[in-house]
Coordinates of C-alpha atoms in Angstrom, one line a residue:
M1 CA -18.6 -68.3 -55.8
K2 CA -21.1 -68.7 -58.3
K3 CA -21.5 -65.0 -58.6
L4 CA -18.0 -64.6 -59.0
L5 CA -17.7 -67.0 -61.7
I6 CA -20.8 -65.4 -63.6
L7 CA -19.2 -61.9 -63.2
G8 CA -15.9 -63.4 -64.5
F9 CA -17.2 -64.8 -67.6
S10 CA -19.3 -61.7 -68.0
T11 CA -16.1 -59.5 -67.8
L12 CA -14.3 -62.0 -70.2
L13 CA -17.3 -61.7 -72.8
F14 CA -17.5 -57.9 -72.1
L15 CA -13.7 -57.5 -72.8
G16 CA -13.6 -59.8 -76.0
C17 CA -16.3 -57.7 -77.4
G18 CA -14.6 -54.4 -76.5
S19 CA -11.2 -55.8 -77.6
S20 CA -12.9 -56.4 -81.2
S21 CA -14.2 -52.8 -81.0
N22 CA -11.0 -51.5 -79.8
K23 CA -9.2 -53.1 -82.9
K24 CA -11.3 -51.4 -85.0
S25 CA -11.0 -48.2 -83.6
N26 CA -7.1 -48.7 -83.4
S27 CA -7.1 -49.7 -87.0
Q28 CA -8.9 -46.3 -87.5
V29 CA -6.2 -44.4 -85.6
N30 CA -3.3 -46.6 -86.8
E31 CA -4.6 -45.9 -90.6
I32 CA -3.5 -42.2 -90.2
E33 CA -0.8 -42.9 -87.8
N34 CA 0.9 -45.0 -90.2
V35 CA 0.6 -42.1 -92.7
D36 CA 3.9 -40.3 -93.4
P37 CA 2.8 -36.6 -93.4
A38 CA 6.2 -35.9 -95.1
E39 CA 4.7 -37.4 -98.1
Y40 CA 2.4 -34.4 -98.2
A41 CA 4.5 -31.6 -96.9
S42 CA 6.8 -32.5 -99.7
T43 CA 4.2 -30.8 -102.0
I44 CA 4.9 -27.4 -100.3
T45 CA 7.7 -26.2 -102.4
S46 CA 9.7 -23.1 -102.8
E47 CA 8.9 -22.9 -106.6
E48 CA 5.2 -22.9 -106.0
L49 CA 5.6 -20.5 -103.1
K50 CA 7.6 -18.3 -105.3
T51 CA 5.3 -18.4 -108.3
M52 CA 2.3 -17.4 -106.5
L53 CA 4.1 -14.7 -104.3
Y54 CA 5.4 -12.9 -107.3
K55 CA 1.8 -12.8 -108.5
Y56 CA 0.2 -11.9 -105.2
A57 CA 2.9 -9.2 -104.2
S58 CA 2.7 -7.7 -107.8
D59 CA 2.0 -4.0 -108.7
E60 CA -1.1 -5.4 -110.4
F61 CA -2.8 -6.0 -107.0
E62 CA -2.2 -2.2 -105.8
G63 CA -0.9 -3.0 -102.4
R64 CA -4.3 -4.6 -101.4
N65 CA -5.7 -1.9 -99.6
T66 CA -8.7 -2.9 -97.5
G67 CA -12.2 -2.3 -99.6
E68 CA -10.2 -1.0 -102.6
K69 CA -9.7 -2.4 -106.3
G70 CA -6.3 -4.3 -105.2
Q71 CA -8.0 -6.0 -102.3
K72 CA -11.0 -7.1 -104.5
M73 CA -8.5 -8.5 -107.1
A74 CA -6.5 -10.4 -104.0
V75 CA -10.2 -12.3 -103.0
E76 CA -10.8 -13.2 -106.3
Y77 CA -7.2 -14.5 -107.1
L78 CA -7.7 -16.7 -103.6
K79 CA -11.1 -17.7 -104.9
E80 CA -9.6 -19.2 -108.1
K81 CA -6.7 -21.2 -106.1
Y82 CA -9.4 -22.7 -103.9
Q83 CA -11.6 -23.8 -106.8
A84 CA -8.8 -25.2 -108.9
L85 CA -7.6 -27.3 -105.7
D86 CA -11.2 -28.5 -105.5
I87 CA -11.5 -27.2 -101.8
P88 CA -15.0 -26.1 -101.2
S89 CA -16.0 -23.2 -99.3
P90 CA -18.3 -23.6 -95.9
L91 CA -20.5 -21.0 -97.2
G92 CA -21.6 -23.3 -100.0
G93 CA -21.5 -23.1 -103.7
E94 CA -19.1 -20.5 -105.2
D95 CA -19.3 -18.0 -102.3
Y96 CA -15.9 -18.1 -100.7
F97 CA -16.4 -14.6 -99.3
Q98 CA -17.5 -13.9 -95.8
E99 CA -18.4 -10.0 -95.9
V100 CA -16.9 -7.8 -93.6
P101 CA -19.1 -4.3 -93.3
L102 CA -16.8 -1.6 -92.5
E103 CA -17.0 2.3 -92.3
K104 CA -14.6 4.4 -93.6
Q105 CA -14.4 7.3 -90.9
R106 CA -14.5 10.7 -91.6
V107 CA -13.7 13.2 -88.7
S108 CA -16.8 14.2 -86.7
Q109 CA -17.0 17.0 -85.0
A110 CA -19.2 17.6 -81.8
K111 CA -20.9 20.4 -80.1
V112 CA -20.4 19.8 -76.4
S113 CA -22.1 22.2 -73.5
V114 CA -21.7 21.6 -69.7
N115 CA -23.8 23.7 -67.7
G116 CA -24.9 26.1 -70.9
K117 CA -21.1 26.6 -71.6
S118 CA -19.8 25.4 -74.9
Y119 CA -16.8 23.6 -75.6
E120 CA -14.8 23.7 -78.9
S121 CA -13.6 20.8 -81.3
Y122 CA -10.0 20.4 -81.5
K123 CA -9.4 23.0 -78.4
D124 CA -11.2 21.2 -75.7
Q125 CA -12.5 18.0 -77.4
I126 CA -12.4 15.3 -80.1
V127 CA -14.4 12.7 -81.5
L128 CA -12.9 9.4 -81.8
A129 CA -15.8 6.9 -82.2
A130 CA -19.2 7.8 -83.3
S131 CA -21.1 4.8 -85.3
S132 CA -23.8 7.0 -86.0
S133 CA -25.0 10.9 -85.7
I134 CA -26.5 11.4 -82.3
N135 CA -27.7 13.8 -79.6
I136 CA -27.3 13.2 -76.1
S137 CA -28.7 15.3 -73.3
A138 CA -28.1 14.3 -69.3
D139 CA -28.1 15.9 -66.3
E140 CA -26.0 13.4 -64.8
I141 CA -22.6 11.7 -65.8
I142 CA -20.8 9.0 -63.8
F143 CA -16.9 9.3 -63.1
V144 CA -15.4 6.0 -63.5
G145 CA -11.8 6.8 -62.2
Y146 CA -9.5 5.1 -64.6
G147 CA -12.4 3.4 -66.6
I148 CA -10.5 0.1 -66.1
D149 CA -12.6 -3.3 -66.0
D150 CA -10.1 -6.1 -65.3
A151 CA -10.3 -9.4 -63.2
T152 CA -7.9 -8.2 -60.7
Y153 CA -9.2 -4.5 -60.6
S154 CA -12.5 -3.0 -61.7
D155 CA -13.7 0.8 -61.8
Y156 CA -17.2 -0.4 -62.7
K157 CA -17.5 -2.7 -59.7
N158 CA -21.1 -2.4 -58.0
I159 CA -21.7 0.6 -60.3
D160 CA -24.8 0.6 -63.1
V161 CA -23.9 2.9 -65.9
T162 CA -26.3 1.4 -68.3
D163 CA -27.2 3.9 -70.7
K164 CA -25.0 6.7 -69.1
I165 CA -22.5 9.2 -70.1
V166 CA -18.9 7.9 -68.3
L167 CA -16.1 10.1 -67.5
A168 CA -12.9 8.4 -67.4
K169 CA -8.8 9.0 -67.2
A170 CA -6.2 7.9 -68.7
G171 CA -3.6 5.7 -66.8
E172 CA -3.7 2.9 -64.1
P173 CA -3.3 3.1 -60.4
K174 CA -0.2 1.5 -59.2
D175 CA 0.5 -0.5 -55.9
S176 CA 3.1 0.6 -53.0
L177 CA 6.1 -0.8 -54.8
G178 CA 5.2 1.4 -58.1
N179 CA 3.8 -1.8 -60.2
Y180 CA 0.4 -1.5 -62.2
I181 CA -2.4 -2.7 -60.3
T182 CA -3.5 -5.1 -62.9
S183 CA -0.4 -6.9 -63.6
G184 CA 1.9 -6.4 -60.8
K185 CA 4.5 -5.2 -63.3
T186 CA 6.0 -1.9 -64.3
E187 CA 5.7 -2.7 -67.8
N188 CA 2.8 -0.9 -69.6
T189 CA -0.4 -3.1 -69.7
K190 CA -3.4 -2.8 -71.9
W191 CA -4.9 0.0 -70.1
T192 CA -1.9 2.2 -70.2
N193 CA -0.1 1.3 -73.6
G194 CA -1.1 4.2 -76.1
R195 CA -4.0 3.5 -78.6
Q196 CA -4.6 0.0 -77.0
A197 CA -5.5 1.7 -74.0
I198 CA -8.0 3.9 -75.5
S199 CA -9.5 0.8 -77.2
S200 CA -9.5 -1.3 -74.1
K201 CA -11.2 1.6 -72.0
R202 CA -13.6 1.8 -74.6
E203 CA -14.6 -1.7 -74.7
A204 CA -15.3 -1.8 -71.0
A205 CA -17.3 1.4 -71.1
K206 CA -19.5 -0.7 -73.9
A207 CA -19.1 -4.0 -72.1
N208 CA -21.1 -2.1 -69.1
G209 CA -23.5 -0.5 -71.0
A210 CA -22.6 3.1 -71.3
K211 CA -23.9 4.9 -74.2
A212 CA -21.0 7.7 -74.3
L213 CA -17.7 8.0 -72.7
L214 CA -15.5 11.0 -72.2
Y215 CA -11.9 10.6 -71.9
L216 CA -9.4 12.6 -70.4
D217 CA -5.8 12.1 -71.5
S218 CA -3.7 14.9 -71.2
E219 CA -0.7 13.5 -72.9
S220 CA -2.4 12.3 -76.1
F221 CA -4.7 15.5 -76.6
P222 CA -2.2 17.7 -77.8
R223 CA -1.0 15.0 -80.5
Y224 CA -4.5 13.9 -81.5
A225 CA -6.4 17.4 -81.6
P226 CA -4.2 19.0 -84.7
Y227 CA -4.1 15.7 -86.6
Y228 CA -8.0 15.4 -86.3
Q229 CA -8.3 19.0 -87.2
R230 CA -5.9 18.6 -90.4
Q231 CA -7.9 15.5 -91.7
A232 CA -11.4 17.3 -91.0
A233 CA -10.1 20.2 -93.0
S234 CA -8.9 18.2 -95.9
G235 CA -11.6 16.1 -96.2
A236 CA -9.8 13.0 -96.0
T237 CA -11.1 9.7 -94.8
G238 CA -9.2 8.4 -91.8
R239 CA -9.3 4.8 -90.2
L240 CA -11.5 2.0 -91.0
S241 CA -13.6 0.4 -88.4
L242 CA -16.2 -2.5 -88.1
K243 CA -19.9 -1.4 -88.9
S244 CA -22.1 -2.8 -86.1
D245 CA -25.6 -2.1 -85.4
T246 CA -24.8 -3.0 -81.7
D247 CA -21.8 -0.6 -81.5
K248 CA -23.7 2.7 -80.5
L249 CA -20.8 3.9 -78.0
L250 CA -19.8 7.3 -78.6
M251 CA -16.3 8.4 -77.5
L252 CA -14.8 11.7 -77.0
M253 CA -11.5 12.6 -75.9
I254 CA -11.1 15.8 -73.9
D255 CA -8.7 18.1 -72.5
E256 CA -8.3 19.4 -68.8
N257 CA -10.3 22.3 -69.2
L258 CA -13.5 20.3 -70.2
A259 CA -12.6 17.6 -67.8
H260 CA -12.6 20.2 -64.9
A261 CA -16.0 21.6 -65.9
L262 CA -17.3 18.4 -65.4
Y263 CA -15.7 17.3 -62.1
P264 CA -13.0 19.8 -60.8
K265 CA -11.3 17.1 -58.9
I266 CA -10.8 14.8 -61.7
T267 CA -6.8 15.0 -61.4
E268 CA -7.1 14.3 -57.5
N269 CA -9.3 11.8 -57.5
S270 CA -10.1 7.9 -58.9
A271 CA -13.2 7.2 -56.8
P272 CA -16.0 6.5 -59.1
M273 CA -19.2 9.0 -58.3
F274 CA -22.0 10.1 -59.5
L275 CA -21.8 14.1 -61.0
N276 CA -24.7 16.3 -61.2
V277 CA -24.0 18.4 -64.3
N278 CA -25.9 19.4 -67.1
V279 CA -24.6 18.0 -70.4
N280 CA -25.2 17.9 -74.1
L281 CA -23.4 16.2 -76.9
D282 CA -24.6 16.6 -80.5
V283 CA -22.6 14.7 -83.0
E284 CA -22.8 14.4 -86.6
N285 CA -21.4 11.3 -88.1
Q286 CA -20.3 11.7 -91.7
S287 CA -18.6 8.0 -92.2
E288 CA -18.9 6.5 -95.5
S289 CA -20.2 2.2 -95.4
I290 CA -18.0 -0.1 -97.5
V291 CA -17.7 -3.9 -97.5
S292 CA -14.5 -6.0 -97.6
E293 CA -14.4 -9.8 -97.6
N294 CA -12.7 -12.6 -95.5
V295 CA -12.1 -15.4 -97.6
V296 CA -12.9 -18.7 -96.3
A297 CA -12.4 -22.7 -97.5
Y298 CA -12.2 -25.9 -95.6
I299 CA -11.7 -29.5 -95.8
K300 CA -14.3 -31.4 -93.8
G301 CA -12.9 -33.7 -91.0
S302 CA -13.3 -37.4 -91.4
E303 CA -14.0 -38.4 -87.8
K304 CA -14.6 -35.2 -85.8
P305 CA -15.9 -32.7 -88.4
D306 CA -17.4 -30.6 -85.8
E307 CA -13.9 -29.8 -84.3
I308 CA -12.4 -27.1 -86.0
I309 CA -8.4 -26.1 -86.7
I310 CA -8.0 -22.8 -87.9
I311 CA -5.1 -21.6 -90.1
S312 CA -5.0 -17.8 -90.6
A313 CA -3.3 -15.1 -92.3
H314 CA -4.4 -11.5 -93.4
L315 CA -4.5 -10.9 -97.2
D316 CA -4.6 -7.0 -96.9
H317 CA -1.8 -4.5 -96.9
E318 CA -1.0 -0.8 -97.3
G319 CA -2.3 -0.1 -100.5
I320 CA -0.8 3.1 -102.4
K321 CA 0.9 6.1 -100.7
N322 CA 2.3 9.0 -102.6
G323 CA 2.1 7.3 -105.7
E324 CA 4.4 4.3 -104.5
I325 CA 3.0 0.8 -104.0
Y326 CA 3.1 -1.2 -101.1
N327 CA 3.4 -4.7 -102.4
G328 CA 3.5 -6.5 -98.7
A329 CA 5.5 -9.3 -100.1
D330 CA 6.5 -10.4 -96.6
D331 CA 3.4 -8.8 -94.8
D332 CA 1.5 -10.6 -95.4
G333 CA 1.9 -12.4 -99.0
S334 CA 4.2 -14.5 -97.2
G335 CA 1.5 -16.0 -94.9
T336 CA -1.2 -15.8 -97.8
V337 CA 0.4 -18.3 -100.1
A338 CA 1.9 -20.3 -97.1
I339 CA -1.9 -21.4 -96.3
L340 CA -2.6 -22.1 -100.0
E341 CA 0.3 -24.5 -100.1
I342 CA -0.7 -26.1 -97.0
A343 CA -4.3 -26.6 -98.0
E344 CA -3.0 -28.2 -101.2
A345 CA -1.2 -30.4 -99.2
F346 CA -4.1 -31.7 -96.9
K347 CA -6.2 -31.7 -99.8
K348 CA -4.0 -34.3 -101.4
A349 CA -4.0 -36.3 -98.1
E350 CA -7.6 -36.4 -98.6
K351 CA -7.7 -37.6 -101.7
D352 CA -5.2 -40.5 -100.9
G353 CA -7.9 -41.5 -98.3
H354 CA -5.7 -39.8 -95.4
G355 CA -8.0 -36.4 -94.7
P356 CA -7.8 -34.7 -91.5
K357 CA -9.7 -36.1 -88.8
R358 CA -11.0 -32.8 -87.8
T359 CA -12.3 -30.2 -90.2
M360 CA -9.6 -27.5 -91.4
L361 CA -10.4 -24.1 -92.2
F362 CA -8.4 -21.7 -94.1
L363 CA -9.1 -18.2 -93.3
H364 CA -7.6 -15.5 -95.3
V365 CA -8.7 -12.3 -93.2
T366 CA -9.0 -8.6 -94.2
G367 CA -8.2 -5.3 -92.7
E368 CA -5.5 -6.5 -90.3
E369 CA -3.5 -3.6 -91.2
K370 CA -6.5 -1.5 -89.9
G371 CA -6.7 -2.8 -86.6
L372 CA -7.7 -6.9 -86.9
L373 CA -10.8 -5.9 -88.6
G374 CA -11.5 -9.1 -90.2
S375 CA -10.4 -11.5 -87.7
K376 CA -12.4 -9.6 -85.3
H377 CA -15.6 -9.5 -87.2
Y378 CA -15.4 -13.3 -87.4
A379 CA -14.7 -13.8 -83.8
D380 CA -17.1 -11.4 -82.5
N381 CA -19.7 -10.8 -85.0
D382 CA -20.3 -14.0 -87.2
P383 CA -18.1 -17.2 -86.3
I384 CA -18.8 -19.4 -89.3
F385 CA -18.0 -22.2 -87.0
P386 CA -19.1 -22.1 -83.2
L387 CA -15.9 -20.8 -81.3
E388 CA -16.5 -23.3 -78.8
D389 CA -16.1 -25.8 -81.4
T390 CA -12.7 -24.2 -82.6
V391 CA -9.6 -26.1 -81.2
A392 CA -6.8 -23.8 -82.2
D393 CA -5.9 -21.1 -84.5
L394 CA -2.3 -21.3 -86.4
N395 CA -1.8 -17.8 -87.6
I396 CA 0.9 -17.0 -90.3
D397 CA 1.8 -13.4 -90.4
M398 CA 5.5 -12.4 -91.9
I399 CA 7.4 -15.7 -92.5
G400 CA 9.6 -15.1 -95.7
R401 CA 12.4 -12.9 -94.3
T402 CA 14.9 -12.9 -91.4
D403 CA 15.1 -10.4 -88.6
P404 CA 18.7 -8.1 -89.0
K405 CA 18.4 -7.7 -85.3
R406 CA 18.7 -10.8 -84.3
K407 CA 22.3 -11.9 -83.7
V408 CA 22.3 -15.0 -81.8
G409 CA 21.2 -18.1 -83.4
T410 CA 21.1 -19.7 -86.8
R411 CA 19.2 -18.6 -90.0
N412 CA 17.1 -21.2 -89.9
Y413 CA 14.9 -19.9 -87.2
I414 CA 11.1 -18.8 -86.6
Y415 CA 9.8 -16.7 -83.8
L416 CA 6.8 -18.5 -82.2
I417 CA 4.3 -16.4 -79.9
G418 CA 1.4 -17.6 -77.9
S419 CA 2.1 -21.3 -77.9
D420 CA 2.0 -22.0 -74.4
K421 CA -0.2 -19.1 -73.1
L422 CA -3.4 -21.2 -73.4
S423 CA -2.4 -24.8 -73.9
S424 CA 0.6 -26.6 -72.8
E425 CA -0.5 -29.5 -74.9
L426 CA -0.3 -26.9 -78.0
H427 CA 3.0 -26.0 -77.3
T428 CA 4.2 -29.4 -76.6
I429 CA 2.8 -30.5 -79.8
S430 CA 4.2 -27.9 -81.7
E431 CA 7.7 -28.6 -80.4
E432 CA 7.6 -32.3 -80.9
A433 CA 6.4 -31.8 -84.6
N434 CA 9.3 -29.4 -85.1
S435 CA 11.7 -32.1 -83.6
K436 CA 10.4 -34.7 -85.6
Y437 CA 10.1 -33.2 -89.0
V438 CA 11.6 -29.9 -89.3
N439 CA 14.1 -29.2 -86.8
M440 CA 14.1 -25.3 -87.1
E441 CA 15.1 -22.9 -84.3
L442 CA 12.2 -22.1 -82.4
D443 CA 12.8 -18.5 -81.0
Y444 CA 10.4 -17.6 -78.0
K445 CA 11.8 -14.2 -77.5
F446 CA 8.8 -12.0 -78.3
N447 CA 6.8 -14.5 -76.4
D448 CA 7.9 -12.9 -73.2
D449 CA 5.1 -11.4 -71.3
N450 CA 7.0 -8.2 -70.8
D451 CA 8.0 -8.2 -74.5
P452 CA 7.6 -4.3 -75.2
N453 CA 6.4 -4.8 -78.7
R454 CA 3.5 -6.6 -77.7
F455 CA 3.2 -8.8 -80.7
Y456 CA 0.9 -11.3 -79.0
Y457 CA -1.8 -8.6 -79.2
R458 CA -1.1 -7.4 -83.0
S459 CA -1.9 -10.0 -85.2
D460 CA -5.1 -11.8 -86.2
H461 CA -4.8 -14.5 -83.6
Y462 CA -5.4 -12.6 -80.8
N463 CA -9.2 -12.4 -81.5
F464 CA -9.2 -16.0 -81.3
A465 CA -7.0 -16.0 -78.0
K466 CA -9.1 -13.5 -76.0
N467 CA -11.9 -16.2 -76.6
N468 CA -9.7 -18.6 -75.0
I469 CA -9.1 -20.5 -78.2
P470 CA -5.0 -21.7 -78.2
V471 CA -3.1 -20.2 -80.7
I472 CA 0.5 -20.0 -82.5
F473 CA 1.7 -17.0 -84.2
Y474 CA 4.3 -17.7 -86.8
F475 CA 6.8 -14.7 -87.3
N476 CA 9.9 -14.0 -88.7
G477 CA 10.2 -10.6 -86.9
T478 CA 10.5 -7.2 -88.6
H479 CA 13.0 -5.7 -91.1
D480 CA 13.9 -2.2 -92.7
D481 CA 11.5 -3.0 -95.5
Y482 CA 8.5 -3.6 -93.1
H483 CA 5.7 -1.3 -94.0
Q484 CA 7.7 0.1 -96.9
P485 CA 7.1 0.1 -100.6
S486 CA 10.5 -2.1 -100.7
D487 CA 8.9 -5.1 -99.2
T488 CA 8.9 -7.2 -102.5
A489 CA 8.9 -10.7 -103.8
D490 CA 12.5 -10.6 -104.6
K491 CA 13.5 -10.2 -101.1
I492 CA 11.7 -13.1 -99.9
E493 CA 14.3 -16.3 -98.7
Y494 CA 12.2 -18.9 -100.2
D495 CA 14.1 -21.9 -98.9
L496 CA 13.0 -20.6 -95.4
L497 CA 9.4 -19.7 -96.5
E498 CA 9.3 -23.4 -97.7
T499 CA 10.6 -24.8 -94.3
R500 CA 8.6 -22.4 -92.2
T501 CA 5.4 -23.2 -94.2
R502 CA 6.1 -26.9 -93.7
L503 CA 6.4 -26.4 -90.0
V504 CA 2.8 -25.1 -89.8
F505 CA 1.6 -27.8 -91.9
Y506 CA 3.2 -30.5 -89.8
T507 CA 1.9 -28.9 -86.3
A508 CA -1.7 -28.6 -88.1
W509 CA -1.3 -32.3 -89.0
E510 CA -0.6 -33.5 -85.3
V511 CA -3.3 -31.2 -84.0
A512 CA -6.2 -32.3 -86.4
N513 CA -5.4 -36.2 -86.4
R514 CA -4.7 -36.7 -82.5
A515 CA -6.9 -38.8 -80.9
E516 CA -8.2 -36.3 -78.3
R517 CA -9.0 -32.5 -78.5
I518 CA -6.2 -30.3 -77.1
V519 CA -7.0 -28.9 -73.5
V520 CA -7.0 -25.6 -72.5
D521 CA -5.3 -25.3 -69.3
K522 CA -4.9 -21.6 -68.9
A523 CA -7.3 -18.5 -69.3
S524 CA -7.0 -15.7 -71.5
E525 CA -6.0 -12.4 -69.8

């Protein structure tokens, strides 16, 4: 009995002390919980959005093509805006630019021989990727079937391809019901979907340590070869790519003639095997190195500064083509100015003593139109804040217009993509923030895993999602002015842009100020 009394007294004493501590903690929590974020959301106005967008999407910025004059003007504009708002850069001082090293690709030509016989550029083979001039000789290559490396199926299982030349073919095997083996569905996967398939198989070869990939794609080769040949003849520069000292994988697309010289049964067999052939690949790279910039600014969290919420949008567009300026007002001038307004709202809250508990990173990425290059550089090469400390990415790409193909529902809508793919909590927060503050129609049409547009993979959020960081992609859908010089500021529906921007702000507010970090309960595919 005495022991019980002592234990009871100790427990009461502990609870009393704990109660005092909890009161302090709850007071801190209630301080932010009792703040009405509508006061700060009200600083997000259609008038300010319009003023900024008419400037940002003007002819003065020359379409903001990555690495060119207009894009340089755009990043300076964003820097000046953050400095005027007194929002600092996480890089320190006046440095708001995360440099993104790029290569402006010129068509490389390869000299290829197999067992002493030469195979011609554009007739038998074309160079898809070469990060440097290189000469490779080998007396063995490894046929890796379809070149797939997926959680459900891998052609690289139990095979060491380190520093080897690998040979793969297009496509993906199907099961007895005609479904693709990696997904169990009939719709295209990332291993069969055009350029995404080429990129996915290249990444798989690189991840497994190969030094060169020879890729048989009989359907694409007749289309790619004449295009590459015309580019080479004109001396024009082609696509941009990230420049990386670690990215040394050489990739050639080949036709059936060369493929059968390497392995006569390539169209019949998909089983990986070692092939004894004498191969020589001699490639001269003539690419031009350039530098572009991501723009970064941040507000440090008041209680959990090491937990990061990213709000992202791409700052670039298509530039000038055939003398016409592609202003990109919706794509993605709308997302760019939205971030500036959201940043201003959070800054006002901070000045009032109600700064976000978690750190807010405002990330304007370059090179989205060239292949999500700026966000890929941030996520894969140079994350300013550790990815494991990154709570979520709210990505804004085209929120200033309406989708003319959307025949059902109200004008007051936004497409949401990805909100439930990695975290059910993020999805719930998003829904509740909308119901509580905005009451827009949230349309999940393009969130369907079977969406043939595959928008989930086509904007900058994906480079975070692939690293298991929960995301939401805010999108109004495409329209007749998408990627046209007619995407101009006068066609933006500024009342909708205001409401959608406020929705992103409210969602970010809830994610930033909740007691616990949102949970990732699903794995990225």
